[in-house]
Backbone as a chain_set.jsonl record, in Angstrom:
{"seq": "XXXXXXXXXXXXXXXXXXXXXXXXXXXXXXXXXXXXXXXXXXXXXXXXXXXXXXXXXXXXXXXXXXXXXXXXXXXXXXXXXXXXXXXXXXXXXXXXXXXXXXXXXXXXXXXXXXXXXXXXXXXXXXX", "coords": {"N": [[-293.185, -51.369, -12.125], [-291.516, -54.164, -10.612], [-290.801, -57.318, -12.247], [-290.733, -59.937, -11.831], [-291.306, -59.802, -8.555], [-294.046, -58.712, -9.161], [-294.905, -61.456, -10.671], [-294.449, -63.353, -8.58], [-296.411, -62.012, -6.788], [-298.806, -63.066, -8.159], [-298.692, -66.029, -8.344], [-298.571, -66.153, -6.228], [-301.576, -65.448, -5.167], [-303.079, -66.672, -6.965], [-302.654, -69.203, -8.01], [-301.952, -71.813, -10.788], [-302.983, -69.681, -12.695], [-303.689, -68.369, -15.794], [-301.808, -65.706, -16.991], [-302.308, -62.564, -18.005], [-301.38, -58.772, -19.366], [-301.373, -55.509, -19.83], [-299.717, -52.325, -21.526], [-299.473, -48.924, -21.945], [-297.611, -47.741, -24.553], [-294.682, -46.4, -24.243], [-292.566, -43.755, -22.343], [-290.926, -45.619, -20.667], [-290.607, -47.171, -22.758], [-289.664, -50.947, -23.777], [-288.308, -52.905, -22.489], [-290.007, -53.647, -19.622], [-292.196, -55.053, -21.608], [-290.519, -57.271, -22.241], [-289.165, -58.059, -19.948], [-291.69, -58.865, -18.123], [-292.53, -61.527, -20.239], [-290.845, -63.238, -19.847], [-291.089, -63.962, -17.087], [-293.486, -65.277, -17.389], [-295.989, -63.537, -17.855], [-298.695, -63.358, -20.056], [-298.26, -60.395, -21.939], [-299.043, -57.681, -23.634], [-298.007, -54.644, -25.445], [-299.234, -51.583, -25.76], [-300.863, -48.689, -28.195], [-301.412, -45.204, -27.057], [-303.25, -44.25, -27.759], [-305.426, -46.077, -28.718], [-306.766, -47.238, -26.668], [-310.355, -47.423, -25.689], [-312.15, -45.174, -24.856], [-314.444, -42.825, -22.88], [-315.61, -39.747, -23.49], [-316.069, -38.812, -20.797], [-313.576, -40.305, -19.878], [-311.541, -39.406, -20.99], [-310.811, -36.702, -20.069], [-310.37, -36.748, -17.432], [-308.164, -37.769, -16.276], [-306.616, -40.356, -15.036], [-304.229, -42.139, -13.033], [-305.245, -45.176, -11.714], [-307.884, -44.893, -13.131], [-307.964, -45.165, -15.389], [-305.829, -47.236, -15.353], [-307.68, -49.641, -14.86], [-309.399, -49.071, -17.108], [-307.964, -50.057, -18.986], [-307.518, -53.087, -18.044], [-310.323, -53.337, -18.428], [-310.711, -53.357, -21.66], [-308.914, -54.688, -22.333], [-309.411, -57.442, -21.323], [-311.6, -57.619, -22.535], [-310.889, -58.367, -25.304], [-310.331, -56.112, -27.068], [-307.874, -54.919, -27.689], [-305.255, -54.014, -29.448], [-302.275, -55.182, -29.934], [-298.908, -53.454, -30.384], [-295.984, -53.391, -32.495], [-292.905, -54.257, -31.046], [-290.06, -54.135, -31.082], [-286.975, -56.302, -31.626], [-284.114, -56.669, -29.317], [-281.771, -55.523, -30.649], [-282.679, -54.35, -33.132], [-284.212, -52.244, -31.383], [-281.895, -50.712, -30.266], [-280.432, -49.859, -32.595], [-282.363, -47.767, -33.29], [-282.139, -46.094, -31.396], [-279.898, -45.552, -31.011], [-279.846, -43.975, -33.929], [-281.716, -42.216, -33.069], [-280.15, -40.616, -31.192], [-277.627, -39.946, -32.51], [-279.171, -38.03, -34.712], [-280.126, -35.989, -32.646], [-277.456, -35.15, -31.719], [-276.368, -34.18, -34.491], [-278.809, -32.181, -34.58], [-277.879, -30.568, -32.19], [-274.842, -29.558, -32.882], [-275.59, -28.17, -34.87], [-276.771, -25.913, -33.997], [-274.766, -24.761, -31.922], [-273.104, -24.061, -34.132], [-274.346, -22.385, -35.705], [-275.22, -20.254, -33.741], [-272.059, -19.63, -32.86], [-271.566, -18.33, -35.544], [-273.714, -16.486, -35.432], [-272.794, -14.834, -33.099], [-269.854, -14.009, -34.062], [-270.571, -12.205, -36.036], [-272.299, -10.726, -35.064], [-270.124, -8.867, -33.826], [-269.107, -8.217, -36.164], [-267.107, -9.721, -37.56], [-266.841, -11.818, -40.458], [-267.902, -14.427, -41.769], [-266.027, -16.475, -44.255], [-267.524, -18.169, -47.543], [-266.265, -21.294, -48.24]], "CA": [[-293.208, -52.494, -11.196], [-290.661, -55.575, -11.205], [-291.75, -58.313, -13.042], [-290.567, -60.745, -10.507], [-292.743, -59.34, -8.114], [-295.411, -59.445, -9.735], [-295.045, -62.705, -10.893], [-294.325, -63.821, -7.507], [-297.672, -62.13, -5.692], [-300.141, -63.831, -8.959], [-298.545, -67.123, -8.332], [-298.983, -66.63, -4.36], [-302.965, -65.325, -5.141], [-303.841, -67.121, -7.834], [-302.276, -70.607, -8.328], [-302.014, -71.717, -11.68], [-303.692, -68.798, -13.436], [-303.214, -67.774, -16.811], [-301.812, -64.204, -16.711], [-302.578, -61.416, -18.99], [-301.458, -57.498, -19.077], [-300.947, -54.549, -21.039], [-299.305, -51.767, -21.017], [-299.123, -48.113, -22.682], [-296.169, -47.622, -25.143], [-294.683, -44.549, -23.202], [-291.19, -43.375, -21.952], [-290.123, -47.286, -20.422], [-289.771, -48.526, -23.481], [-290.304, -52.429, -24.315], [-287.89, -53.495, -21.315], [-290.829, -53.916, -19.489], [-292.639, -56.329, -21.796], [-289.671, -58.294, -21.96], [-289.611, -58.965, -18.136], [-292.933, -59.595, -18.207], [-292.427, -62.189, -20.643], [-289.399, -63.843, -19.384], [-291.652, -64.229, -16.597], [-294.209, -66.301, -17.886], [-296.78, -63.122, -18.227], [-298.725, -62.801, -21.902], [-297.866, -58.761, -22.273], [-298.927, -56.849, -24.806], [-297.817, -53.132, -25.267], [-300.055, -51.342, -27.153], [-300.717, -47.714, -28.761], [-302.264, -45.542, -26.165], [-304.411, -43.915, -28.535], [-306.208, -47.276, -29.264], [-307.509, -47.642, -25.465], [-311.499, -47.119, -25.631], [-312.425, -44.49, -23.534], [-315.025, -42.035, -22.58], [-315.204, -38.194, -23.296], [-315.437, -38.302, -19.726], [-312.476, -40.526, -18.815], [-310.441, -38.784, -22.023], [-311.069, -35.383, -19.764], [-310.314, -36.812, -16.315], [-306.645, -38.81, -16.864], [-305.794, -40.815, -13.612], [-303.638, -44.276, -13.213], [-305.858, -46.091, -11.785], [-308.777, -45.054, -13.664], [-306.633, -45.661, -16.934], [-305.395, -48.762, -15.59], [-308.65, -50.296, -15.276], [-310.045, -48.767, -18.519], [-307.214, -50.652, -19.963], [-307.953, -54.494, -17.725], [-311.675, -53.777, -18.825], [-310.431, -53.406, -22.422], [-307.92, -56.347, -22.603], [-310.773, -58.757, -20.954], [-312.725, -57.689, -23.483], [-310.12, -58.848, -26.378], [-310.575, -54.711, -27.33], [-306.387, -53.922, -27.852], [-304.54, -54.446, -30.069], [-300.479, -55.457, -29.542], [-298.117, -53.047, -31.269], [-294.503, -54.317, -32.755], [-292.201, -54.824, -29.95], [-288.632, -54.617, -31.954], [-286.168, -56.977, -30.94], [-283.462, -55.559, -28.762], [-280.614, -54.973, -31.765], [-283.373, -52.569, -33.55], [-284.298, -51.053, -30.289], [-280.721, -50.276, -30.014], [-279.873, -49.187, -33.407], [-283.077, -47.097, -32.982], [-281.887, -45.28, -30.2], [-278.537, -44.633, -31.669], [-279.902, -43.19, -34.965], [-282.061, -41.208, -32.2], [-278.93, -39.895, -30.951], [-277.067, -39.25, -33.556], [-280.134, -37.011, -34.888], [-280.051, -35.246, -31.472], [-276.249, -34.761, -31.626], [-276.58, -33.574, -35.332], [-279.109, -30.81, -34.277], [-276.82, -29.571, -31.419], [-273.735, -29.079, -33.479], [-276.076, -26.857, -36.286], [-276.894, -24.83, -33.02], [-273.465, -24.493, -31.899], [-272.742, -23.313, -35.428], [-275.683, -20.842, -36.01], [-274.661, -19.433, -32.442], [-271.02, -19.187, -33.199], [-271.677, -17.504, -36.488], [-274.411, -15.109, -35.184], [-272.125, -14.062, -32.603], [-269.008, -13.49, -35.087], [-271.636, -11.707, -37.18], [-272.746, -9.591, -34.474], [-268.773, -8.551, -33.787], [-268.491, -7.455, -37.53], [-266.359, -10.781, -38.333], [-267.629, -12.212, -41.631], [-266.913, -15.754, -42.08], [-266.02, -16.2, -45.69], [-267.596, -19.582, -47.384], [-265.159, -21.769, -49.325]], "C": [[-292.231, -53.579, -11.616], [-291.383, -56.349, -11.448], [-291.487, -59.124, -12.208], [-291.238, -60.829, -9.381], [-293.761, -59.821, -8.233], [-296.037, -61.122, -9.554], [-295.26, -63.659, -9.351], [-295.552, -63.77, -6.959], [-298.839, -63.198, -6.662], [-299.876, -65.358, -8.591], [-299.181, -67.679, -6.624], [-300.691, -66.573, -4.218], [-303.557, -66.26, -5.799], [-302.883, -68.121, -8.852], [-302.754, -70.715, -9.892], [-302.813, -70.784, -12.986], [-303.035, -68.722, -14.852], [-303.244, -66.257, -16.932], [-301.564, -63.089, -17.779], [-301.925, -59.795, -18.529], [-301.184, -57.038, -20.259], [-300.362, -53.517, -20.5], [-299.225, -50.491, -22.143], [-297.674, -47.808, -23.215], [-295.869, -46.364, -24.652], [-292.633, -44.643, -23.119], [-290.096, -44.89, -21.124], [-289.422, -47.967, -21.417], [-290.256, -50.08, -23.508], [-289.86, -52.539, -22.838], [-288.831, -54.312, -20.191], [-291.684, -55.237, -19.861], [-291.77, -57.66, -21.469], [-289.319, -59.613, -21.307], [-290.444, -60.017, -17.784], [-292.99, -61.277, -19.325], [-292.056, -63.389, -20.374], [-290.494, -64.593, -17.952], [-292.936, -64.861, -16.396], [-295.775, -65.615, -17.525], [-297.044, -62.691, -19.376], [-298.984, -61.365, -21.149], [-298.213, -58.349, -23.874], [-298.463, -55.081, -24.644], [-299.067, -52.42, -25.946], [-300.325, -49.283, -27.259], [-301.483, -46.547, -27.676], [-303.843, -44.928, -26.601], [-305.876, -44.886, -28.674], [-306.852, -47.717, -28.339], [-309.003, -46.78, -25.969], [-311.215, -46.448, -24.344], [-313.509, -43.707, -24.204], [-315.253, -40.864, -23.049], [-314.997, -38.293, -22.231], [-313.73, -38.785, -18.971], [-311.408, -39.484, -20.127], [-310.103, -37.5, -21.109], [-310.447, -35.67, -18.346], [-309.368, -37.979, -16.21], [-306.43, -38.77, -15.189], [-305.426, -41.861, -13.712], [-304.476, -44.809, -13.089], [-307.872, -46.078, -12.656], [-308.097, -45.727, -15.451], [-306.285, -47.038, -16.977], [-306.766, -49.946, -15.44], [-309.251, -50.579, -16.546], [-308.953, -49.911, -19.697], [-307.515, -52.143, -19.617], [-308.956, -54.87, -18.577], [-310.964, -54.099, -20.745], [-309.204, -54.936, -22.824], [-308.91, -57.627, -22.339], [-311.199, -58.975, -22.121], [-312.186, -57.859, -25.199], [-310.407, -57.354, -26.935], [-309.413, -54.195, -27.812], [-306.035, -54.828, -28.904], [-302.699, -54.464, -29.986], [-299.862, -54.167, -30.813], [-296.57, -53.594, -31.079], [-293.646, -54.062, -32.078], [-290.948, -54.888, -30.831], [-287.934, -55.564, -31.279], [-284.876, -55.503, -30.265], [-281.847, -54.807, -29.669], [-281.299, -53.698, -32.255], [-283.141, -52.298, -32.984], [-282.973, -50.303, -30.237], [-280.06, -49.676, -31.226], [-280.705, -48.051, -33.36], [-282.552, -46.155, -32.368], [-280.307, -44.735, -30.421], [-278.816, -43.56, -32.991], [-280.492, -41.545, -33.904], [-281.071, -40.222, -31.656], [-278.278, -38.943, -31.645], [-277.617, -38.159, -34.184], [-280.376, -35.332, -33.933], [-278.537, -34.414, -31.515], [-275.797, -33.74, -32.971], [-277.338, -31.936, -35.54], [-278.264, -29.945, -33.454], [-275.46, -28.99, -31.934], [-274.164, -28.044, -34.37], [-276.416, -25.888, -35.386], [-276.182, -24.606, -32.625], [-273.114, -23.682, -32.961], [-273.01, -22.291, -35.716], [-275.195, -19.785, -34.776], [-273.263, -19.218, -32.474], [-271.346, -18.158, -34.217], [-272.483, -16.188, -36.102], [-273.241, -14.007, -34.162], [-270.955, -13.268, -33.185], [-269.451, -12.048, -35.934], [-271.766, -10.492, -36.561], [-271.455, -8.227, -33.97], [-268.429, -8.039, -35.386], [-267.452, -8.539, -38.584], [-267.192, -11.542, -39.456], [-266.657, -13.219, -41.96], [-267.313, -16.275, -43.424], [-266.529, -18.314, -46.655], [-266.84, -20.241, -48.568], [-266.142, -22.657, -50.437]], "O": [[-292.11, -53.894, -12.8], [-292.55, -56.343, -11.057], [-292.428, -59.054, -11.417], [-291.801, -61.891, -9.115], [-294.341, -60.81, -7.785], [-296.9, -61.708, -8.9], [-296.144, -64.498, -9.178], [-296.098, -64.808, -6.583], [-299.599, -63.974, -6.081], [-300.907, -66.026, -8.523], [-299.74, -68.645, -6.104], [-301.253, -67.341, -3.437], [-304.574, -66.76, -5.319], [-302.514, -67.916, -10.008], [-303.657, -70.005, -10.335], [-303.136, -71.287, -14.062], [-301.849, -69.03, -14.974], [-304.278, -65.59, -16.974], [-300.45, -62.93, -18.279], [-301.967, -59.564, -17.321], [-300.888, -57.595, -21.316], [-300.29, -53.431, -19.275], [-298.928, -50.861, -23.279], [-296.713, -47.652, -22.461], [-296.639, -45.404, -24.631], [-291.805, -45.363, -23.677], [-288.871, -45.003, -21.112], [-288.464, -48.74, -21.427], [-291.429, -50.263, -23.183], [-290.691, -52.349, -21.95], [-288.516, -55.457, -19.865], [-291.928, -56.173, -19.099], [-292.053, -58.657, -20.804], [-289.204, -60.825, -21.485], [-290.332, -61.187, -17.415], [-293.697, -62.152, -18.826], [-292.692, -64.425, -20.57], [-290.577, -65.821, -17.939], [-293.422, -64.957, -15.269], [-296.688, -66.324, -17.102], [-296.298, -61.92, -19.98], [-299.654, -61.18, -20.133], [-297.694, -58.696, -24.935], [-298.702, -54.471, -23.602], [-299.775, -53.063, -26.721], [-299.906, -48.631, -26.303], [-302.502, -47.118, -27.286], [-304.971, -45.033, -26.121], [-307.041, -44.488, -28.715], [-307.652, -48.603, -28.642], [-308.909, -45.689, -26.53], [-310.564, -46.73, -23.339], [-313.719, -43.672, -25.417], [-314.022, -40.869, -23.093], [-313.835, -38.001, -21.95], [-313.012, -38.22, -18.146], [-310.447, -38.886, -19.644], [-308.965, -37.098, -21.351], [-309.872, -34.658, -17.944], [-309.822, -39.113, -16.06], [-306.212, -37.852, -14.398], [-306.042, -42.695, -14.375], [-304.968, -45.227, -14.137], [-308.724, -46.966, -12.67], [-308.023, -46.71, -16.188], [-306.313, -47.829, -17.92], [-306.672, -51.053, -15.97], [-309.556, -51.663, -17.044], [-309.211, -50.343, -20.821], [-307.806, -52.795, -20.619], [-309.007, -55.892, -19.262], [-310.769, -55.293, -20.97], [-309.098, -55.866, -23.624], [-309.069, -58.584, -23.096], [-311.255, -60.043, -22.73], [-312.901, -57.554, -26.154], [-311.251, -57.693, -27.765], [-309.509, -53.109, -28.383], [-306.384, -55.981, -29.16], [-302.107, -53.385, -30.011], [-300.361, -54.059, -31.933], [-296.042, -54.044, -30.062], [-293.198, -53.067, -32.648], [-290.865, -55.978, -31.397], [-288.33, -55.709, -30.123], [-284.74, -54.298, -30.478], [-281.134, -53.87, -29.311], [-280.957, -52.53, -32.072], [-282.001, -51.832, -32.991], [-283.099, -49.081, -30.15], [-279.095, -48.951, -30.985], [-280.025, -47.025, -33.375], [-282.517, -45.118, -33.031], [-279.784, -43.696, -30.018], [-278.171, -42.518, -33.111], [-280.042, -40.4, -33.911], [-281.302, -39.016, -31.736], [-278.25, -37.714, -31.569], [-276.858, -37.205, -34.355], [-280.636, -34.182, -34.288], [-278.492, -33.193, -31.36], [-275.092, -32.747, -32.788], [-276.932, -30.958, -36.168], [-277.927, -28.816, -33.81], [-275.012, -27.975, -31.4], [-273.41, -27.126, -34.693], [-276.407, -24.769, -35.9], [-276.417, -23.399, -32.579], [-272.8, -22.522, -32.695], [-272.273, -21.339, -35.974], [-274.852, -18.625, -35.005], [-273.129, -18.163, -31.854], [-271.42, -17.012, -33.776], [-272.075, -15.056, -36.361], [-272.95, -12.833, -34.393], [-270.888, -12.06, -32.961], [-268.734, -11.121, -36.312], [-271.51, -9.409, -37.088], [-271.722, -7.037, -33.803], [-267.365, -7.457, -35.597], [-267.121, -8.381, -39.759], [-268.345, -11.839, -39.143], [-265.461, -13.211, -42.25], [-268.47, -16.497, -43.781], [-265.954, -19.364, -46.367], [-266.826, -19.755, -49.698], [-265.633, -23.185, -51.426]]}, "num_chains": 1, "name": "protein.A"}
């Protein structure tokens, strides 16, 4: 969801409110909190392990049951915030990530060159 948005309908419903959310650390990323921030909502991210739940809701995963389970849980001061890097980490982060990624694909390139050589009878000699 845009944070702008947002911000926009709580201000149009609910005049000076103080505004709370959370949000599962997942595939978004912080970006998200950020917004939210910038936008003058307290955000926490948090782990998603650490949401109280159910056996039954653990068994029966839907948004909006999830996203409640998570309101009820924030009301109830229940989460806990996890560390939010600034956006330099995040970004060196995501380069080491890379680089790691780019590192495996070249040793598979390699292994697959060589097997094929290998399988041709060429024997590549090691210095």
């Amino acid at each position: 969801p845009d944070a702008d948005i947002l911000r926009k309908y709580l201000s149009k419903n609910y005049p000076n409110g103080d505004y709370h959310s959370a949000y599962e650390a997942g595939f978004c990323g912080f970006s998200p909190h950020r917004e939210l921030i910038i936008q003058g909502i307290n955000n926490i991210v948090i782990n998603p392990a650490d949401v109280p739940s159910t056996d039954k809701e653990r068994k029966q995963k839907e948004d909006k049951r999830d996203s409640r389970k998570i309101a009820r849980s924030l009301y109830n001061n229940e989460l806990a915030a996890i560390y939010v890097p600034d956006m330099e980490i995040e970004g060196l982060r995501s380069l080491v990530r890379y680089r790691k990624t780019l590192v495996k694909e070249i040793n598979r390139y390699k292994n697959r060159t060589k097997s094929l050589l290998y399988y041709y009878g060429i024997r590549i000699c090691k210095w």
